[in-house]
PDB file of C-alpha atoms in Angstrom:
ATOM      1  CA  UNK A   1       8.970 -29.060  -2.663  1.00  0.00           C
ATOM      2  CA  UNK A   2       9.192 -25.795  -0.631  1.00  0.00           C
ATOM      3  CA  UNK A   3      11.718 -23.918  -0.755  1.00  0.00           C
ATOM      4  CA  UNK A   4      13.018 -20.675   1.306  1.00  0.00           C
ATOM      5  CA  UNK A   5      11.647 -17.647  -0.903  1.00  0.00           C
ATOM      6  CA  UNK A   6      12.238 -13.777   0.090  1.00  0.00           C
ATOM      7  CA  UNK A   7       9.103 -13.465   1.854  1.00  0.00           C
ATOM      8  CA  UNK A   8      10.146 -16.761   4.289  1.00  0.00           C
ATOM      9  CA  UNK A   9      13.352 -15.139   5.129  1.00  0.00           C
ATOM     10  CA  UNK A  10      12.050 -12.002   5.806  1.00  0.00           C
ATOM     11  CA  UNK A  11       9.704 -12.916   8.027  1.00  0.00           C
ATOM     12  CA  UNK A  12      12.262 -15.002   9.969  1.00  0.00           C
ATOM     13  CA  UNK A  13      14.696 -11.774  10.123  1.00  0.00           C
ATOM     14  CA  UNK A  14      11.580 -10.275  11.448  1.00  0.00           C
ATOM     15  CA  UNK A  15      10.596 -12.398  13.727  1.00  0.00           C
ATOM     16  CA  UNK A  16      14.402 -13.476  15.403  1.00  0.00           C
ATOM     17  CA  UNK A  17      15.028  -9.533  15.956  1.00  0.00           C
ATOM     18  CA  UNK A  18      12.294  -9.832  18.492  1.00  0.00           C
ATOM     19  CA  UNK A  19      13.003 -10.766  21.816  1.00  0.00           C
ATOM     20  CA  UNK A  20      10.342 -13.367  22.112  1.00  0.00           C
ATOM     21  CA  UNK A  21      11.216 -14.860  18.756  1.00  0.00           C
ATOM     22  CA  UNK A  22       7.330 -14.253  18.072  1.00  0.00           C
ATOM     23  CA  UNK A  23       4.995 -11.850  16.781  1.00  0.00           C
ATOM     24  CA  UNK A  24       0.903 -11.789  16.122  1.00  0.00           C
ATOM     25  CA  UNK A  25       0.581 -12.598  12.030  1.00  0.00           C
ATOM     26  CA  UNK A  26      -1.302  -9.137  12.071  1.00  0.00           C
ATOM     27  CA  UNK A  27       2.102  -7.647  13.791  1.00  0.00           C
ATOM     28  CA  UNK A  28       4.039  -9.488  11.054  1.00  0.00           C
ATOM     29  CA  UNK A  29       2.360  -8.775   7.747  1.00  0.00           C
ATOM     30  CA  UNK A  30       2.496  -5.159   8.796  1.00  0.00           C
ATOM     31  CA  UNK A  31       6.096  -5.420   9.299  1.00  0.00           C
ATOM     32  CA  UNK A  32       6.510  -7.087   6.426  1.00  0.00           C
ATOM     33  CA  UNK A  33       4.558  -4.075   4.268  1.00  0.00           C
ATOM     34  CA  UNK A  34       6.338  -1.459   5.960  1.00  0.00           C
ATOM     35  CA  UNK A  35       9.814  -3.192   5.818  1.00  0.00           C
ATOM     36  CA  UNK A  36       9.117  -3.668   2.044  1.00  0.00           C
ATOM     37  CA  UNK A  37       8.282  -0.022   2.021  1.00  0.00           C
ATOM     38  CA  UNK A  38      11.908   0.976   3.298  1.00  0.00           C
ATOM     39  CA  UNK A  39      13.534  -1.269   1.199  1.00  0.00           C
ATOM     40  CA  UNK A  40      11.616   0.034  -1.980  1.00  0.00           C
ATOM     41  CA  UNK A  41      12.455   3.818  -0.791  1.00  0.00           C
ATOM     42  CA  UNK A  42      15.907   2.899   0.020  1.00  0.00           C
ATOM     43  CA  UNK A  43      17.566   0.013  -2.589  1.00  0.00           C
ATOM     44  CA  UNK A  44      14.603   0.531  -4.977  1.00  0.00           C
ATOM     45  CA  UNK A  45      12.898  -2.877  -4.729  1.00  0.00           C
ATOM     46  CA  UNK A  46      10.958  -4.467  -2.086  1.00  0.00           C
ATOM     47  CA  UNK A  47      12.147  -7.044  -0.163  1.00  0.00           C
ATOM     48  CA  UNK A  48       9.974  -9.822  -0.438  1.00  0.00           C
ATOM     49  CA  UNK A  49       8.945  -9.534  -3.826  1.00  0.00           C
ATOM     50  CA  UNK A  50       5.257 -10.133  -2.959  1.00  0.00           C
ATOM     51  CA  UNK A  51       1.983  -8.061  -3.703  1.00  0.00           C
ATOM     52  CA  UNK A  52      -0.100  -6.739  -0.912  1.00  0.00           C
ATOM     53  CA  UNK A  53      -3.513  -6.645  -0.835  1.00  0.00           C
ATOM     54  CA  UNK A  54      -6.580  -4.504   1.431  1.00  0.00           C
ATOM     55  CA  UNK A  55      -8.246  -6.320   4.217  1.00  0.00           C
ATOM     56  CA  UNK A  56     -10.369  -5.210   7.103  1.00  0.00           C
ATOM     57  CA  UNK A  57      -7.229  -5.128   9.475  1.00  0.00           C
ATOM     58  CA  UNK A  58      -5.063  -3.506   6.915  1.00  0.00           C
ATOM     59  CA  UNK A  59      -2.310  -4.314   4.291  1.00  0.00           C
ATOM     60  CA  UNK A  60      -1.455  -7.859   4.413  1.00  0.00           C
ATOM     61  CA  UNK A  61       0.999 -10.415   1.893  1.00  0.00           C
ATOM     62  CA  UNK A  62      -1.549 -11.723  -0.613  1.00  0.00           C
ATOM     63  CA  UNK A  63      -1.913 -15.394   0.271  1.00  0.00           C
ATOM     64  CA  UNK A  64      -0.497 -15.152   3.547  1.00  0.00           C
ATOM     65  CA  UNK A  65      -1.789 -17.947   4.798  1.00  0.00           C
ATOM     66  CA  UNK A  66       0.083 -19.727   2.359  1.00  0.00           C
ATOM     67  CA  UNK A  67       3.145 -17.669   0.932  1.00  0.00           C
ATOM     68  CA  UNK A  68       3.864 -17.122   4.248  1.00  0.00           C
ATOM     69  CA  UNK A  69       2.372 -19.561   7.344  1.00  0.00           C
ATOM     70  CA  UNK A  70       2.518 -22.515   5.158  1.00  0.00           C
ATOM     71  CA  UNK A  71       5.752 -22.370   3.941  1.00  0.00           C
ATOM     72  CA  UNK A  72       7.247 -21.167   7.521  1.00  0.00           C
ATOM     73  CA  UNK A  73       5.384 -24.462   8.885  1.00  0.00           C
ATOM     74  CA  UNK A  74       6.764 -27.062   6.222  1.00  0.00           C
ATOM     75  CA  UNK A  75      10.644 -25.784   6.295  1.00  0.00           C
ATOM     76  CA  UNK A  76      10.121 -25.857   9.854  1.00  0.00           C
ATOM     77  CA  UNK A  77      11.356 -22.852  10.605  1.00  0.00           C
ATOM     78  CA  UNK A  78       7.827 -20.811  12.604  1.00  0.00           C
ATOM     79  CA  UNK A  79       4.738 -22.442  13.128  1.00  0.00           C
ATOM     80  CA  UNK A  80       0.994 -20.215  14.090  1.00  0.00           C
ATOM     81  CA  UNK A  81      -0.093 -21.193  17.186  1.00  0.00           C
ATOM     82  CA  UNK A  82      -3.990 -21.146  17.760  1.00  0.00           C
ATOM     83  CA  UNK A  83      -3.554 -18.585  21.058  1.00  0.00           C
ATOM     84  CA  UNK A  84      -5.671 -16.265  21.633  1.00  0.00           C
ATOM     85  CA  UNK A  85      -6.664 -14.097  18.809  1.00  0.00           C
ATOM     86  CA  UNK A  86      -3.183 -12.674  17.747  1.00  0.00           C
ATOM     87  CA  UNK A  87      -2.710 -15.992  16.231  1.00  0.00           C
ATOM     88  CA  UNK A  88       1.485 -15.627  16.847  1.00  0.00           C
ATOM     89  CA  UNK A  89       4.086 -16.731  14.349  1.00  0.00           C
ATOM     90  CA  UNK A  90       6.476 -18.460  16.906  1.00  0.00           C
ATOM     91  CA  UNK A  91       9.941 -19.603  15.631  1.00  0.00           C
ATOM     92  CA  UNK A  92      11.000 -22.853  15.981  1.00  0.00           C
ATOM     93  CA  UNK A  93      14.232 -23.286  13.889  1.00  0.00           C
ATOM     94  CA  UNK A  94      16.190 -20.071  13.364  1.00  0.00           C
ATOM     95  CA  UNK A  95      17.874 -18.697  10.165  1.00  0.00           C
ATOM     96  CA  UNK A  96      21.598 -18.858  10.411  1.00  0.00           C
ATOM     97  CA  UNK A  97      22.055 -17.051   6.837  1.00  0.00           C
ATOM     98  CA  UNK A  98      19.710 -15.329   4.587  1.00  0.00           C
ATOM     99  CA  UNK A  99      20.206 -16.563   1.245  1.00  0.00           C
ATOM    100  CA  UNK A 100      17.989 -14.366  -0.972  1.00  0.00           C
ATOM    101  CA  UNK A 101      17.918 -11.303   1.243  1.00  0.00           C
ATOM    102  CA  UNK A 102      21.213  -8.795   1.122  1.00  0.00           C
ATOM    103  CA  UNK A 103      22.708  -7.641   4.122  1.00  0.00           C
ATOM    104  CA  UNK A 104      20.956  -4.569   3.749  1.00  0.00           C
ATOM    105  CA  UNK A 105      17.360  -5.859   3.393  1.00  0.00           C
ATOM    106  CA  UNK A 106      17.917  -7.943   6.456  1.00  0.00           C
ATOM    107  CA  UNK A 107      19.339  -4.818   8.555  1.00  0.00           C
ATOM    108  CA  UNK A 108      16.028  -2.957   7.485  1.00  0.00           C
ATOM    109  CA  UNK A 109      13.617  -6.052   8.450  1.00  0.00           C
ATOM    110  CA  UNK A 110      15.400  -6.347  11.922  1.00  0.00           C
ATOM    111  CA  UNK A 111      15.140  -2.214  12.275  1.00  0.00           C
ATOM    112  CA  UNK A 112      11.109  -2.528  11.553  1.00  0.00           C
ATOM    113  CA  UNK A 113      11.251  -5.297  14.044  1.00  0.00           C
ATOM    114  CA  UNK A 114      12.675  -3.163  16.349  1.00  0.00           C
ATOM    115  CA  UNK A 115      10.206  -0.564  15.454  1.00  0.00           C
ATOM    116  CA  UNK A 116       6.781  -2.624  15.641  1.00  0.00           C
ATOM    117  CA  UNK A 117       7.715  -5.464  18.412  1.00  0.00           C
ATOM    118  CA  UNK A 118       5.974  -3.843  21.341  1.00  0.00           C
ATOM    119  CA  UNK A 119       3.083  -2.481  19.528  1.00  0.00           C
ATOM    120  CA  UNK A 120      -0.652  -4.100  19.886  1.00  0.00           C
ATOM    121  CA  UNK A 121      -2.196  -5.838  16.556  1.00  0.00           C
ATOM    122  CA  UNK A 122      -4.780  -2.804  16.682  1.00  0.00           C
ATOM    123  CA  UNK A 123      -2.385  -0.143  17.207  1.00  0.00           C
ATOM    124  CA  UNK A 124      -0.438  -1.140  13.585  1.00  0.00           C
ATOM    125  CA  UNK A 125      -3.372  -2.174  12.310  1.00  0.00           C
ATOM    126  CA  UNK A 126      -4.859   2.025  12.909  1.00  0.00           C
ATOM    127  CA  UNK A 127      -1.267   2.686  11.580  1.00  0.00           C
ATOM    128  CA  UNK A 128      -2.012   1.390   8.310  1.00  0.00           C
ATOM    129  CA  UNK A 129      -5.319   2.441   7.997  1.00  0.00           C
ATOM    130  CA  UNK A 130      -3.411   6.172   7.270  1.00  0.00           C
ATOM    131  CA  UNK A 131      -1.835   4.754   3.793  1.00  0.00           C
ATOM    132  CA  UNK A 132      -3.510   6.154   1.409  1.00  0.00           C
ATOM    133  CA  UNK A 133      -2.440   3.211  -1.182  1.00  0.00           C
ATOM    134  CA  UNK A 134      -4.216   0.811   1.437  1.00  0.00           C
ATOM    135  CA  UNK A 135      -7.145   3.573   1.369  1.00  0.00           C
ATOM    136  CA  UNK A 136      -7.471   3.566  -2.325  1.00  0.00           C
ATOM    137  CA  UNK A 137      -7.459  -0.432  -2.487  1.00  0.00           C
ATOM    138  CA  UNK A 138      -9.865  -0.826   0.427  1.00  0.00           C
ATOM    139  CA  UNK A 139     -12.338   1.681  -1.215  1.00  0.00           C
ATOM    140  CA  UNK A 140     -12.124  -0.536  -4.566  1.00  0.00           C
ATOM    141  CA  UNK A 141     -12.460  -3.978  -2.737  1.00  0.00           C
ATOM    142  CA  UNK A 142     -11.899  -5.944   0.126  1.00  0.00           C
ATOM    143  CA  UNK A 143      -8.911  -8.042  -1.433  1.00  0.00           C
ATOM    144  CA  UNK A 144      -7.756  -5.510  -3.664  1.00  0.00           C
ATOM    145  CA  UNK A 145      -4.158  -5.044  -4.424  1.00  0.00           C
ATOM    146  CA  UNK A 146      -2.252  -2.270  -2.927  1.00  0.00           C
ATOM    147  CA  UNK A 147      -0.025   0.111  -5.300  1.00  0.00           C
ATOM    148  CA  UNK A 148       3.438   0.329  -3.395  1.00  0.00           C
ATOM    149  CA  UNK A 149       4.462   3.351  -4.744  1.00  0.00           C
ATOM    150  CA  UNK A 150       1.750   5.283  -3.695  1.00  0.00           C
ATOM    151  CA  UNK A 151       1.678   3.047  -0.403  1.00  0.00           C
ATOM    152  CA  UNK A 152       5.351   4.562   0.126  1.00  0.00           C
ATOM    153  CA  UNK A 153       4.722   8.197   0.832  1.00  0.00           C
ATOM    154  CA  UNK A 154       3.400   7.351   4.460  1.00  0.00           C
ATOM    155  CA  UNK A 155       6.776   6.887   4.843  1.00  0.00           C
ATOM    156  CA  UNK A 156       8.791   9.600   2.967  1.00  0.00           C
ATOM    157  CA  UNK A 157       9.789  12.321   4.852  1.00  0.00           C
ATOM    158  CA  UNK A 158       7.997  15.922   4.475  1.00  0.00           C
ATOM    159  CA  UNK A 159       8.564  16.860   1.124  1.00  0.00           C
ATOM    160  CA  UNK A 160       8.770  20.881   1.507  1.00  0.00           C
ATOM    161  CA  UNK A 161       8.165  20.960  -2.241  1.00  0.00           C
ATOM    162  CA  UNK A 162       5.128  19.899  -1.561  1.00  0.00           C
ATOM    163  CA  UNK A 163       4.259  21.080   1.527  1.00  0.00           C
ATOM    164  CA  UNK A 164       5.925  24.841   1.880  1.00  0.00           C
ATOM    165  CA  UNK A 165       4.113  27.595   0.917  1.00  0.00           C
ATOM    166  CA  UNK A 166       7.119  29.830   1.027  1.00  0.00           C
ATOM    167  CA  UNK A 167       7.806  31.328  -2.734  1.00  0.00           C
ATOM    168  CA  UNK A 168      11.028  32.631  -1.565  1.00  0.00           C
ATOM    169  CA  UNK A 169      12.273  29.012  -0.755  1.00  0.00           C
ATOM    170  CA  UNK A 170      11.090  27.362  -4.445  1.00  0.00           C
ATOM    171  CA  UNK A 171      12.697  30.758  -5.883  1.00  0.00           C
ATOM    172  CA  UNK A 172      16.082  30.456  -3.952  1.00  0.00           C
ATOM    173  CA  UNK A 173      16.071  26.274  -5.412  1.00  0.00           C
ATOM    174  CA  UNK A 174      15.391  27.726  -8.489  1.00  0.00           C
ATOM    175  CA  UNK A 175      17.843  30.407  -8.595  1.00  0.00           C
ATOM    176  CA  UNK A 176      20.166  27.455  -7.135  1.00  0.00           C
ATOM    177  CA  UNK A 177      19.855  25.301 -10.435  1.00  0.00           C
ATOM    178  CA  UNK A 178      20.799  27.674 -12.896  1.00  0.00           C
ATOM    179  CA  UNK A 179      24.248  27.907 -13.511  1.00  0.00           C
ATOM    180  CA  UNK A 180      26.615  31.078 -14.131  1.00  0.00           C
ATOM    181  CA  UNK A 181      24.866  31.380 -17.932  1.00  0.00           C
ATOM    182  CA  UNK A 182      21.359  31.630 -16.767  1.00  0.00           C
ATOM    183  CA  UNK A 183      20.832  28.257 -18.624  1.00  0.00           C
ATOM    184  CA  UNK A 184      17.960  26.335 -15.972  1.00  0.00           C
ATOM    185  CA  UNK A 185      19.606  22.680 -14.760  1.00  0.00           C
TER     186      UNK A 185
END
């Protein structure tokens, strides 16, 4: 029996924030990397609890075609359609509540939805080809699982201690930390 799992109800709060109630399945694994992403960097676990692996056309669930389309298809809930090459998820029975997704994790799915909706399958494909996880995994092996922590810095913001060159900002942090007894942190 198939049952609704955190990737299935992702995908669905994906894919009813768009307007069309549809996206390409190269559209929708990359949302569902990136809004994994954002939920790892912001509650500290991913959303769907799945591994990602390095194809051609960039980070994608690993067994999509069955984690994901085949389980959509028998709960009834999206079906692929065979148009043209996007191959669309279309929903055809919508999620009324999320039962293993928090309020939060469904907020961030719906704000990547948001986000990637009106962008091509190439243009978030080319997106994801800047990871440098989905680098690192591609090198190894088509197939290859991608690491998401290291997948997650495409989306941190600048980190000036790693990107300033300006001593007298790391000084001032440091003078910052030590408290009135010169004792560091």
């Amino acid at each position: 029996m198939i049952t609704v799992t955190r990737v299935t109800e992702a995908a669905m709060a994906i894919l009813q924030a768009t307007p069309l109630r549809q996206l390409g399945i190269t559209v929708v694994n990359k949302a569902l990397f990136y809004a994994d992403l954002c939920a790892l960097r912001d509650l500290g676990e991913t959303m769907t609890g799945s591994g990602y692996i390095a194809l051609p056309q960039g980070p994608v669930v690993n067994h999509y075609e069955r984690s994901l389309v085949k389980s959509l298809e028998h709960l009834g809930l999206a079906e692929q359609t065979t148009e043209g090459w996007e191959k669309p998820l279309v929903v055809r029975r919508s999620l009324r509540t999320f039962e293993t997704l928090t309020d939060d994790q469904v907020g961030i799915a719906e704000l990547v939805s948001r986000k990637i909706q009106g962008k091509s399958a190439t243009w978030v494909s080319e997106y994801s080809h800047e990871n440098d996880a989905w680098i690192t995994a591609f090198r190894t092996g088509t197939g290859s699982p991608i690491n998401m922590i290291a997948a997650m810095q495409q989306i941190l913001e600048d980190d000036r201690w790693l990107t300033e060159d300006d001593d007298s900002w790391t000084g001032s942090s440091f003078s910052d930390a030590i408290d009135d007894q010169g004792v560091p942190f």
